[in-house]
Short mmCIF file of C-alpha atoms in Angstrom, two decimals:
data_model
loop_
_atom_site.label_atom_id
_atom_site.label_comp_id
_atom_site.label_asym_id
_atom_site.label_seq_id
_atom_site.Cartn_x
_atom_site.Cartn_y
_atom_site.Cartn_z
CA MET A 8 -5.53 31.84 -8.62
CA LEU A 9 -9.03 33.17 -8.28
CA LEU A 10 -8.45 35.44 -11.26
CA ILE A 11 -7.04 34.18 -14.56
CA THR A 12 -6.19 36.78 -17.13
CA CYS A 13 -7.61 35.59 -20.47
CA PRO A 14 -5.77 37.11 -23.43
CA HIS A 15 -9.12 37.87 -24.97
CA CYS A 16 -11.38 38.71 -22.06
CA GLY A 17 -9.00 40.13 -19.42
CA ASP A 18 -9.25 39.16 -15.66
CA ARG A 19 -11.96 36.62 -15.25
CA ALA A 20 -13.02 34.39 -12.39
CA GLN A 21 -11.43 30.95 -12.27
CA ALA A 22 -14.89 29.39 -12.14
CA GLU A 23 -15.25 30.22 -15.90
CA PHE A 24 -12.20 28.13 -16.77
CA THR A 25 -11.76 24.33 -17.09
CA TYR A 26 -8.49 22.54 -16.56
CA GLU A 27 -7.75 19.99 -19.20
CA ARG A 28 -4.23 18.30 -18.78
CA PRO A 29 -0.57 19.10 -18.44
CA VAL A 30 0.82 20.38 -21.69
CA GLU A 31 3.36 17.55 -22.00
CA THR A 32 0.71 14.84 -21.85
CA VAL A 33 -0.82 15.75 -25.19
CA ILE A 34 -0.24 12.66 -27.31
CA ALA A 35 1.55 13.17 -30.63
CA LEU A 36 -0.41 11.67 -33.57
CA ASP A 37 2.60 9.56 -34.65
CA ALA A 38 3.34 8.33 -31.13
CA THR A 39 4.08 4.55 -30.75
CA VAL A 40 1.65 2.51 -28.50
CA GLU A 41 4.10 2.47 -25.68
CA VAL A 42 4.76 6.23 -25.78
CA ALA A 43 0.99 6.90 -26.13
CA VAL A 44 0.10 4.79 -23.14
CA GLU A 45 2.87 6.24 -21.06
CA THR A 46 1.80 9.85 -22.05
CA LEU A 47 -1.84 9.10 -21.55
CA TYR A 48 -1.55 7.58 -18.01
CA ASN A 49 1.62 8.68 -16.25
CA ARG A 50 2.00 12.07 -14.61
CA ALA A 51 4.95 13.93 -13.20
CA ASN A 52 2.31 15.50 -10.99
CA PRO A 53 4.67 18.20 -9.77
CA ARG A 54 4.34 20.14 -6.59
CA GLY A 55 5.46 23.34 -8.19
CA TRP A 56 5.43 25.02 -11.60
CA SER A 57 3.66 23.33 -14.34
CA TRP A 58 2.42 24.11 -17.90
CA GLU A 59 -1.15 23.15 -18.30
CA LEU A 60 -3.90 23.31 -20.92
CA TRP A 61 -6.98 25.15 -19.74
CA ARG A 62 -10.00 26.30 -21.60
CA HIS A 63 -12.06 29.44 -21.03
CA THR A 64 -15.16 27.27 -21.24
CA HIS A 65 -17.73 29.75 -19.77
CA GLY A 66 -16.19 32.74 -21.58
CA CYS A 67 -14.62 33.03 -25.06
CA GLY A 68 -13.96 29.35 -25.41
CA ALA A 69 -10.29 29.78 -26.11
CA TRP A 70 -7.72 27.07 -25.36
CA LEU A 71 -4.95 28.35 -23.11
CA ARG A 72 -1.54 27.43 -21.86
CA LEU A 73 -1.16 28.35 -18.23
CA HIS A 74 2.13 28.39 -16.29
CA ARG A 75 0.82 27.71 -12.85
CA HIS A 76 2.13 26.74 -9.40
CA THR A 77 0.31 23.78 -7.96
CA ALA A 78 0.96 24.68 -4.38
CA THR A 79 0.67 28.50 -4.24
CA HIS A 80 -1.80 28.86 -7.18
CA GLU A 81 0.23 31.68 -8.71
CA VAL A 82 -0.27 31.99 -12.44
CA ALA A 83 2.90 33.25 -14.12
CA ALA A 84 1.79 33.22 -17.74
CA VAL A 85 -1.36 32.75 -19.78
CA ALA A 86 -0.91 32.22 -23.51
CA LEU A 87 -3.21 31.36 -26.37
CA LEU A 88 -2.68 28.03 -27.93
CA GLU A 89 -1.18 28.72 -31.30
CA ALA A 90 -2.28 27.03 -34.50
CA GLY A 91 -0.59 23.68 -34.84
CA ALA A 92 0.42 23.59 -31.16
CA MET B 118 -1.23 -2.09 26.54
CA LYS B 119 -3.73 -1.32 29.25
CA ARG B 120 -7.17 -2.56 27.95
CA TYR B 121 -10.03 -0.15 27.70
CA SER B 122 -13.00 -1.64 29.51
CA ALA B 123 -15.84 -0.70 31.77
CA PHE B 124 -14.05 -2.41 34.67
CA ASN B 125 -10.74 -0.46 34.02
CA LEU B 126 -12.62 2.79 33.58
CA PHE B 127 -14.27 2.17 37.02
CA ARG B 128 -11.10 1.22 38.68
CA GLU B 129 -9.24 4.28 37.27
CA GLY B 130 -12.15 6.34 38.40
CA LEU B 131 -11.47 5.42 41.97
CA ASN B 132 -7.79 6.02 41.37
CA GLY B 133 -8.15 9.56 39.96
CA HIS B 134 -7.33 8.25 36.49
CA LYS B 135 -3.62 8.20 37.27
CA GLY B 136 -2.98 4.72 35.96
CA TRP B 137 -3.60 5.22 32.20
CA GLU B 138 -0.68 4.84 29.83
CA PRO B 139 0.09 6.81 26.70
CA ALA B 140 -1.73 5.14 23.83
CA TRP B 141 1.51 4.76 21.88
CA ARG B 142 5.17 5.39 22.39
CA SER B 143 7.34 7.88 20.60
CA PRO B 144 10.45 5.79 19.79
CA GLN B 145 13.65 6.86 18.04
CA PRO B 146 13.99 5.13 14.63
CA ALA B 147 16.16 2.04 14.70
CA LYS B 148 18.86 1.36 12.14
CA SER B 149 16.93 -1.38 10.48
CA TYR B 150 13.48 -2.87 10.23
CA GLU B 151 11.83 -5.98 8.70
CA ALA B 152 9.33 -3.75 6.95
CA VAL B 153 8.69 -0.02 6.84
CA ILE B 154 5.31 1.62 6.08
CA ILE B 155 5.53 5.22 4.79
CA GLY B 156 2.55 7.34 5.78
CA GLY B 157 0.86 7.38 9.20
CA GLY B 158 -2.66 7.82 8.08
CA GLY B 159 -5.36 5.30 8.80
CA HIS B 160 -4.30 3.16 5.86
CA GLY B 161 -0.64 3.03 6.78
CA LEU B 162 -1.28 2.40 10.43
CA ALA B 163 -3.73 -0.34 9.60
CA ALA B 164 -1.10 -1.95 7.23
CA ALA B 165 1.42 -1.94 10.06
CA TYR B 166 -1.06 -3.40 12.44
CA TYR B 167 -2.00 -6.24 10.12
CA LEU B 168 1.70 -6.82 9.25
CA ALA B 169 2.31 -7.43 12.91
CA LYS B 170 -0.99 -9.18 13.67
CA ARG B 171 -1.55 -11.40 10.71
CA HIS B 172 1.96 -11.88 9.27
CA GLY B 173 3.91 -11.97 12.55
CA LEU B 174 6.58 -9.46 11.59
CA LYS B 175 8.28 -8.25 14.68
CA ARG B 176 10.26 -5.09 13.71
CA ILE B 177 7.96 -2.67 11.73
CA ALA B 178 8.16 1.09 11.47
CA VAL B 179 5.55 3.63 10.42
CA LEU B 180 7.26 6.84 9.13
CA GLU B 181 4.97 9.87 9.26
CA ARG B 182 6.06 13.25 7.92
CA GLY B 183 3.74 15.20 10.24
CA TRP B 184 1.52 13.66 12.90
CA ILE B 185 -0.59 10.47 12.54
CA GLY B 186 -3.98 10.93 11.02
CA GLY B 187 -3.12 14.59 10.07
CA GLY B 188 -3.58 14.20 6.39
CA ASN B 189 -6.65 12.82 4.53
CA THR B 190 -7.63 10.68 7.45
CA GLY B 191 -8.52 13.80 9.29
CA ARG B 192 -10.04 15.60 6.26
CA ASN B 193 -12.81 13.34 4.88
CA THR B 194 -16.50 13.20 5.54
CA THR B 195 -16.23 9.89 7.37
CA ILE B 196 -18.61 7.99 5.13
CA VAL B 197 -18.36 4.14 5.01
CA ARG B 198 -20.17 2.13 2.44
CA SER B 199 -19.64 -0.61 -0.20
CA ASN B 200 -22.45 0.11 -2.64
CA TYR B 201 -20.46 0.50 -5.77
CA ARG B 202 -21.31 -0.84 -9.15
CA GLN B 203 -18.24 -2.67 -10.46
CA PRO B 204 -17.67 -6.14 -9.01
CA GLN B 205 -13.88 -5.61 -8.35
CA ILE B 206 -14.40 -2.54 -6.35
CA GLN B 207 -17.54 -3.99 -4.63
CA ARG B 208 -15.45 -6.87 -3.48
CA LEU B 209 -12.67 -4.72 -2.11
CA LEU B 210 -15.04 -2.34 -0.29
CA GLU B 211 -17.28 -5.09 1.02
CA PHE B 212 -14.20 -6.83 2.40
CA SER B 213 -13.37 -3.55 4.10
CA LEU B 214 -16.92 -3.04 5.42
CA LYS B 215 -16.88 -6.41 7.04
CA LEU B 216 -13.66 -5.46 8.86
CA TRP B 217 -15.36 -2.25 9.92
CA GLU B 218 -18.14 -4.24 11.48
CA GLY B 219 -15.75 -5.88 13.95
CA LEU B 220 -13.11 -3.13 14.21
CA SER B 221 -13.87 -1.54 17.59
CA GLU B 222 -13.67 -5.00 19.27
CA GLU B 223 -10.61 -6.03 17.29
CA LEU B 224 -8.73 -2.87 18.34
CA ASN B 225 -10.14 -2.48 21.78
CA TYR B 226 -10.88 1.09 20.68
CA ASN B 227 -14.18 2.63 19.92
CA VAL B 228 -14.09 3.86 16.34
CA MET B 229 -17.72 4.88 16.63
CA PHE B 230 -18.72 2.99 13.55
CA SER B 231 -22.33 3.77 13.14
CA GLN B 232 -24.28 1.73 10.60
CA ARG B 233 -26.95 4.34 10.13
CA GLY B 234 -27.49 3.57 6.47
CA ALA B 235 -26.12 5.33 3.34
CA LEU B 236 -28.58 6.11 0.59
CA PHE B 237 -28.53 7.65 -2.88
CA LEU B 238 -31.51 9.68 -3.76
CA GLY B 239 -33.07 9.46 -7.26
CA HIS B 240 -34.58 12.50 -8.76
CA SER B 241 -35.90 11.18 -12.06
CA ASP B 242 -37.01 8.00 -13.77
CA SER B 243 -33.54 7.53 -15.23
CA ASP B 244 -31.91 8.02 -11.78
CA MET B 245 -34.21 5.32 -10.42
CA THR B 246 -33.28 2.98 -13.32
CA ARG B 247 -29.57 3.56 -12.59
CA LEU B 248 -30.16 2.91 -8.90
CA ALA B 249 -32.09 -0.25 -9.52
CA GLU B 250 -29.30 -1.40 -11.80
CA ARG B 251 -26.73 -0.75 -9.11
CA GLY B 252 -28.91 -2.42 -6.45
CA ASP B 253 -29.20 -5.52 -8.64
CA ALA B 254 -25.47 -5.55 -9.23
CA LEU B 255 -24.92 -5.33 -5.46
CA ARG B 256 -27.45 -8.05 -4.47
CA CYS B 257 -26.07 -10.46 -7.14
CA ASN B 258 -22.80 -10.17 -5.23
CA GLY B 259 -24.33 -10.63 -1.81
CA ILE B 260 -24.17 -7.03 -0.73
CA ASP B 261 -27.22 -5.43 0.90
CA ALA B 262 -29.21 -2.92 -1.15
CA GLU B 263 -32.82 -1.90 -0.99
CA LEU B 264 -34.74 0.30 -3.38
CA MET B 265 -37.03 2.72 -1.52
CA THR B 266 -40.23 4.44 -2.59
CA PRO B 267 -40.65 8.23 -2.05
CA ALA B 268 -42.88 7.52 0.92
CA GLN B 269 -40.22 5.35 2.53
CA VAL B 270 -37.62 7.99 1.96
CA ALA B 271 -39.89 10.70 3.43
CA ARG B 272 -40.41 8.55 6.56
CA LEU B 273 -36.56 8.02 6.96
CA ILE B 274 -35.66 11.66 6.28
CA PRO B 275 -38.62 13.86 7.27
CA LEU B 276 -36.74 17.07 6.57
CA LEU B 277 -36.33 16.39 2.84
CA ASP B 278 -38.18 18.71 0.51
CA MET B 279 -40.78 16.27 -0.94
CA SER B 280 -43.14 18.94 -2.20
CA ASP B 281 -44.19 19.27 -5.88
CA MET B 282 -42.12 22.45 -6.04
CA ALA B 283 -38.84 20.80 -4.93
CA ARG B 284 -35.76 21.79 -6.91
CA PHE B 285 -34.67 18.13 -6.86
CA PRO B 286 -37.90 16.02 -6.67
CA VAL B 287 -37.34 12.75 -4.80
CA HIS B 288 -38.43 9.71 -6.86
CA GLY B 289 -36.97 7.20 -4.43
CA ALA B 290 -33.62 5.99 -3.19
CA LEU B 291 -31.25 3.09 -2.94
CA ILE B 292 -30.09 2.44 0.57
CA GLN B 293 -27.31 0.31 2.04
CA ARG B 294 -28.36 -0.13 5.63
CA ARG B 295 -24.99 -1.44 6.68
CA GLY B 296 -23.31 1.73 5.46
CA GLY B 297 -22.77 4.71 7.76
CA THR B 298 -20.08 6.74 9.37
CA ALA B 299 -17.16 6.31 11.75
CA ARG B 300 -15.02 8.65 13.83
CA HIS B 301 -12.05 9.37 11.58
CA ASP B 302 -9.42 10.22 14.24
CA ALA B 303 -10.42 7.26 16.28
CA VAL B 304 -9.60 4.92 13.39
CA ALA B 305 -6.06 6.30 13.14
CA TRP B 306 -5.55 6.33 16.97
CA GLY B 307 -7.11 2.91 17.39
CA TYR B 308 -4.85 1.31 14.78
CA ALA B 309 -1.88 3.24 16.16
CA ARG B 310 -2.46 1.99 19.69
CA ALA B 311 -3.10 -1.57 18.61
CA ALA B 312 -0.06 -1.58 16.33
CA ASP B 313 2.14 -0.06 19.04
CA ALA B 314 1.05 -2.76 21.49
CA LEU B 315 2.35 -5.37 18.90
CA GLY B 316 5.68 -3.56 18.92
CA VAL B 317 5.31 -1.35 15.78
CA ASP B 318 7.45 1.82 16.09
CA ILE B 319 5.32 4.79 15.10
CA ILE B 320 7.77 7.55 14.18
CA GLN B 321 6.22 10.99 13.62
CA ASN B 322 7.92 14.14 12.27
CA CYS B 323 10.02 11.91 10.09
CA GLU B 324 9.96 12.72 6.41
CA VAL B 325 11.18 10.34 3.71
CA THR B 326 13.81 12.16 1.69
CA GLY B 327 15.00 9.27 -0.58
CA PHE B 328 15.35 5.56 -1.16
CA ASP B 329 18.42 3.22 -1.15
CA ILE B 330 17.83 1.13 -4.26
CA GLN B 331 20.45 -1.48 -5.25
CA GLY B 332 20.04 -3.29 -8.54
CA GLY B 333 16.37 -2.34 -8.75
CA ARG B 334 15.63 -3.60 -5.28
CA ILE B 335 14.83 -1.66 -2.16
CA ALA B 336 17.66 -1.73 0.43
CA GLY B 337 16.58 1.07 2.68
CA VAL B 338 15.00 4.50 3.01
CA ARG B 339 16.52 7.79 3.76
CA THR B 340 14.65 10.05 6.20
CA SER B 341 14.97 13.37 7.96
CA ARG B 342 15.82 11.38 11.05
CA GLY B 343 18.52 9.21 9.54
CA ASP B 344 18.86 6.23 7.21
CA ILE B 345 16.89 3.04 7.83
CA ALA B 346 17.79 -0.31 6.25
CA THR B 347 14.90 -2.49 5.13
CA ASP B 348 14.11 -4.70 2.14
CA ARG B 349 10.24 -4.20 2.24
CA ILE B 350 8.41 -0.91 2.07
CA GLY B 351 4.74 -0.12 1.75
CA MET B 352 3.88 3.44 0.79
CA SER B 353 0.47 4.68 1.76
CA VAL B 354 0.83 8.42 1.27
CA ALA B 355 -2.33 9.71 -0.47
CA GLY B 356 -1.75 13.32 -1.53
CA ALA B 357 2.01 12.81 -1.84
CA SER B 358 2.16 9.57 -3.80
CA GLY B 359 3.70 11.33 -6.87
CA GLN B 360 6.50 12.84 -4.69
CA VAL B 361 7.44 9.63 -2.96
CA ALA B 362 7.26 7.74 -6.31
CA ALA B 363 9.56 10.35 -7.82
CA LEU B 364 12.08 9.71 -5.03
CA ALA B 365 12.09 6.02 -6.11
CA GLY B 366 12.42 7.07 -9.76
CA PHE B 367 9.02 6.34 -11.32
CA THR B 368 5.85 8.11 -12.17
CA LEU B 369 2.28 7.12 -11.36
CA PRO B 370 -1.15 7.37 -13.10
CA ILE B 371 -2.21 9.84 -10.41
CA GLU B 372 -2.94 13.61 -10.32
CA SER B 373 -3.21 15.41 -7.09
CA HIS B 374 -6.44 17.33 -6.83
CA LEU B 375 -8.37 18.84 -3.98
CA LEU B 376 -11.68 18.13 -2.26
CA GLN B 377 -13.33 20.43 0.21
CA ALA B 378 -15.77 19.67 2.96
CA PHE B 379 -17.45 21.77 5.63
CA VAL B 380 -19.53 21.50 8.74
CA SER B 381 -22.24 23.50 10.35
CA GLU B 382 -22.47 24.50 14.00
CA PRO B 383 -23.60 21.59 16.20
CA VAL B 384 -27.39 21.12 16.46
CA LYS B 385 -29.74 18.51 17.86
CA PRO B 386 -30.16 15.25 15.84
CA MET B 387 -31.80 16.06 12.57
CA ILE B 388 -30.32 13.62 9.99
CA ASP B 389 -29.72 10.04 11.09
CA THR B 390 -28.50 8.67 7.88
CA VAL B 391 -26.01 9.43 5.14
CA ILE B 392 -27.65 11.22 2.23
CA MET B 393 -26.13 11.18 -1.23
CA SER B 394 -27.67 11.61 -4.72
CA GLN B 395 -27.55 9.88 -8.08
CA SER B 396 -27.85 13.21 -9.96
CA ILE B 397 -26.15 15.90 -7.88
CA HIS B 398 -22.87 15.68 -6.10
CA CYS B 399 -23.63 16.60 -2.53
CA TYR B 400 -23.45 14.42 0.54
CA ILE B 401 -24.88 15.12 3.84
CA SER B 402 -24.64 13.46 7.22
CA GLN B 403 -24.58 14.58 10.88
CA SER B 404 -21.65 13.94 13.16
CA ASP B 405 -22.09 12.50 16.71
CA LYS B 406 -21.33 16.11 17.88
CA GLY B 407 -24.26 17.39 16.01
CA GLU B 408 -22.48 19.12 13.16
CA VAL B 409 -23.97 18.78 9.73
CA VAL B 410 -21.13 17.50 7.49
CA LEU B 411 -21.28 18.51 3.84
CA GLY B 412 -19.07 17.62 0.87
CA GLY B 413 -19.31 17.77 -2.84
CA ASP B 414 -17.24 17.90 -6.07
CA PRO B 415 -13.47 18.36 -6.13
CA ASP B 416 -12.02 21.64 -7.36
CA LEU B 417 -11.04 19.94 -10.70
CA TYR B 418 -7.51 21.13 -11.18
CA PRO B 419 -4.18 19.73 -9.83
CA THR B 420 -3.20 21.31 -6.57
CA TYR B 421 -1.35 20.63 -3.31
CA SER B 422 -2.57 23.78 -1.57
CA GLN B 423 -5.18 22.13 0.73
CA ARG B 424 -7.17 25.38 0.15
CA GLY B 425 -10.19 25.38 -2.07
CA VAL B 426 -12.29 27.89 -4.00
CA PRO B 427 -15.41 29.39 -2.35
CA HIS B 428 -17.75 28.83 -5.24
CA ARG B 429 -17.48 25.06 -4.81
CA LEU B 430 -18.80 25.39 -1.19
CA GLU B 431 -21.56 27.67 -2.51
CA GLU B 432 -22.65 24.93 -4.94
CA VAL B 433 -22.62 22.25 -2.21
CA ALA B 434 -24.54 24.44 0.09
CA GLY B 435 -27.03 25.29 -2.62
CA GLN B 436 -27.68 21.64 -3.36
CA ALA B 437 -27.96 20.71 0.29
CA ILE B 438 -30.45 23.48 0.96
CA SER B 439 -32.50 22.40 -2.03
CA LEU B 440 -32.68 18.94 -0.65
CA ILE B 441 -33.17 19.91 3.00
CA PRO B 442 -34.50 23.49 3.30
CA ALA B 443 -34.03 23.50 7.05
CA LEU B 444 -30.24 23.58 6.52
CA SER B 445 -30.54 27.20 5.29
CA ARG B 446 -30.93 28.31 8.90
CA LEU B 447 -27.55 26.84 10.02
CA ARG B 448 -24.36 28.78 10.25
CA MET B 449 -21.23 27.08 8.87
CA LEU B 450 -18.52 26.50 11.42
CA ARG B 451 -15.46 25.62 9.29
CA SER B 452 -14.32 24.34 5.95
CA TRP B 453 -11.14 22.49 4.92
CA ALA B 454 -9.66 20.69 2.06
CA GLY B 455 -7.58 17.59 1.49
CA THR B 456 -5.26 16.59 -1.37
CA THR B 457 -6.64 13.59 -3.16
CA ASP B 458 -4.75 11.05 -5.27
CA MET B 459 -6.92 11.16 -8.38
CA SER B 460 -6.29 7.95 -10.40
CA PHE B 461 -7.14 7.52 -14.12
CA ASP B 462 -10.07 5.21 -13.67
CA GLY B 463 -11.37 6.40 -10.29
CA SER B 464 -10.15 3.21 -8.58
CA PRO B 465 -7.24 2.76 -6.17
CA ILE B 466 -3.82 1.29 -6.80
CA ILE B 467 -2.66 -1.41 -4.41
CA GLY B 468 0.22 -3.62 -5.47
CA THR B 469 3.81 -3.82 -6.72
CA THR B 470 5.80 -0.96 -8.27
CA PRO B 471 8.71 -0.91 -10.76
CA VAL B 472 11.02 -1.11 -7.81
CA GLU B 473 11.28 -4.55 -6.23
CA GLY B 474 10.35 -4.49 -2.51
CA LEU B 475 8.42 -1.27 -2.74
CA PHE B 476 4.67 -1.58 -2.65
CA ILE B 477 2.04 1.00 -3.18
CA ASN B 478 -1.41 1.81 -1.75
CA GLY B 479 -2.75 5.00 -3.24
CA GLY B 480 -4.92 6.57 -5.85
CA TRP B 481 -8.02 6.32 -3.70
CA CYS B 482 -9.39 9.49 -5.23
CA TYR B 483 -11.76 10.94 -2.64
CA GLY B 484 -13.13 7.61 -1.33
CA GLY B 485 -10.34 6.13 0.78
CA PHE B 486 -11.65 6.49 4.26
CA LYS B 487 -14.23 3.76 3.90
CA ALA B 488 -11.43 1.41 2.75
CA THR B 489 -9.14 2.08 5.67
CA PRO B 490 -9.28 -1.47 7.19
CA GLY B 491 -9.38 -3.31 3.95
CA ALA B 492 -6.71 -1.28 2.22
CA GLY B 493 -4.41 -1.72 5.27
CA TRP B 494 -5.11 -5.45 5.30
CA LEU B 495 -4.39 -5.83 1.62
CA LEU B 496 -1.26 -3.63 1.63
CA ALA B 497 0.10 -5.68 4.58
CA HIS B 498 -0.64 -8.95 2.65
CA THR B 499 1.14 -7.54 -0.40
CA VAL B 500 4.19 -6.34 1.55
CA ALA B 501 4.42 -9.56 3.50
CA THR B 502 4.05 -12.00 0.61
CA GLY B 503 5.52 -9.87 -2.15
CA ALA B 504 2.43 -10.34 -4.33
CA PRO B 505 -1.13 -8.93 -4.31
CA HIS B 506 -4.05 -10.81 -2.70
CA GLU B 507 -6.74 -11.86 -5.14
CA ILE B 508 -8.91 -9.03 -3.91
CA ASN B 509 -6.40 -6.34 -4.83
CA ALA B 510 -4.95 -8.11 -7.86
CA PRO B 511 -7.28 -6.17 -10.25
CA PHE B 512 -5.94 -2.88 -8.77
CA GLY B 513 -2.31 -3.23 -10.01
CA LEU B 514 -0.33 -0.45 -11.71
CA ASP B 515 -0.24 -2.61 -14.82
CA ARG B 516 -4.04 -2.43 -15.37
CA PHE B 517 -3.77 0.83 -17.30
CA ALA B 518 -1.43 -0.35 -20.10
CA ALA B 519 -3.41 -3.60 -20.23
CA GLY B 520 -6.77 -1.75 -20.77
CA ALA B 521 -8.20 -3.52 -17.71
CA THR B 522 -9.21 -0.43 -15.84
CA VAL B 523 -11.97 -0.44 -13.16
CA ASP B 524 -13.86 2.56 -14.29
CA GLU B 525 -16.76 2.93 -11.85
CA GLN B 526 -18.08 6.10 -13.46
CA GLY B 527 -17.28 5.17 -17.01
CA THR B 528 -15.66 8.51 -17.68
CA GLY B 529 -12.36 7.38 -19.27
CA PRO B 530 -8.81 8.36 -18.51
CA MET B 531 -9.40 11.79 -17.04
CA PRO B 532 -8.48 11.98 -13.32
CA GLN B 533 -10.60 15.06 -12.70
CA ALA B 534 -13.72 13.27 -14.09
CA HIS B 535 -13.95 10.61 -11.42
#
C-alpha cells in the first residue's frame, strides 16, 4: 500500500494521503440520535476488505473512496467521491 | 512453585541447576471452568492471577491463540507512568503504578521495574503552560510531578541539545520520578508463573472460534482445542477485540491501527530516564541491555498487518536526533509493529458487554503496557463480581452514547487522533 493511485495525480506515496473513516460510518443528515451515535462510535473494524474515505491531503486534495485490505494492504480500487455521495 | 531466591539459586548452583521446575505447565483444556480469560498477554494473565489470588476462584483458564506475551505485551516500548491529565485516567494508572511498585515481590519474579523517571520536555512557553497545568492536576490528586528548569533538565540528560541552535529548544520539563520502565516479557512470564502456581490453566495455541450464548448469557466458548463450558469470560485481546466481539455478535468503538517502535544496537548507558515531549511525538529510553528504544506516532489508518511504513520511522529518528544529536551515530538494530485497539476517546474500555457474563478489557490505544497490573486487577474484579469497580466504572462501553467520554487529548471521536 505504499503507492496509492490517485485518479488525478497517478501513483503517489501513501504519505501524501490521510485516512478519514470507513465509508459506511458517514452519518446521514436525517439520522435519528440512536443511529447517529451507533454510526459515529461503533465499527465493524474488519480484518479484510473495507471501503474507506481517504483524502489526498498533500496532493490534489481530492476526497477518495479506497477499497483496501486491512491485513495485506492491497488497494483494489480508488474512486473519486462523486457529488452528493 | 519453587521460589526464586538467593538461597535457592546458591543451592541449585551446587546442584548443577538440575532442580528447577518449568515456570508453568502446559495443560490440556478441561471441559469446564469457573472463569475463562481470553488472551494470554500481560493483561489477561494478570486478570487470571488476581481472579485466583483475590477472588479465590479455583478453576480458571487463560486461552491464548499464539504464545503468551507474543502480542502487544512484547511489542511496546515498556514505559510505565501515571502522569495523565484527566482525573479518571489518572486514578486508573496511579492504581496500576502502585501495583507495579510491589510487583516483583508479589510475583516472586523480577519484572525489572525501574523507576528512572519519565519526563515530558517543553519546547515553548505554551508547552510549559500545558505542562504546569498537567503537573497541577497531578499534584491535586496526590500523584508526583515536578516542573524542571532547563538547567535541571540539562543536568539530568546531558546529551540533550540545549544550544541556541537546537531544532527543539528545551524550555523545561515535567517529570514523574516514580515513572520508568519494566521488562515486558518478564511481566507476562511473572504473572503466568504466579497464576499457574495458583492452579490457573494457561492454554497456548488455543484460538477462540465462537461463543455459546444462551438467552443473551454466556454458556461457554468454542476453541480450536474443543468446547469449554463457563459462565464468566473476560476478554483481553487488544489488537483482535473487534474480531472476538464479532464472534459474540456485537461491535465495539474500536479501530485497529498500528504503532511502530525500533531499537538501536546496544551501547553503554547514555540515557537513564524516559524522555517524551509535549510538542513532538517521540519517546526515548534505554533498555537494560543498552539498546536505545524509540517510538512515535501510529501509522494512522486501520491495519492488522503488524508491518509499518518506513517514513514513520524516519520521522521518529529525525525528532530523536534533533533532541539528542549523539543518537545519529547509532545503527538501528530492528523495528517492529503492534496492532493497537484505538478507542474513540483515547481511553480504555473495561467493563460489561451486551452479552451477560462476557466482560471486556481493551481499547488501550498504544498505552496499555503501563496499565498491565491495574487492568488485570480491575478485569478480575469485574469478572468475579459481575460489575465494574469504581475505578473502572468511568470506562464502560456505555460512556460513548452517554457523552461521558474520557478524552485525554481533547481530539473528539476520531480513533486515529488519540
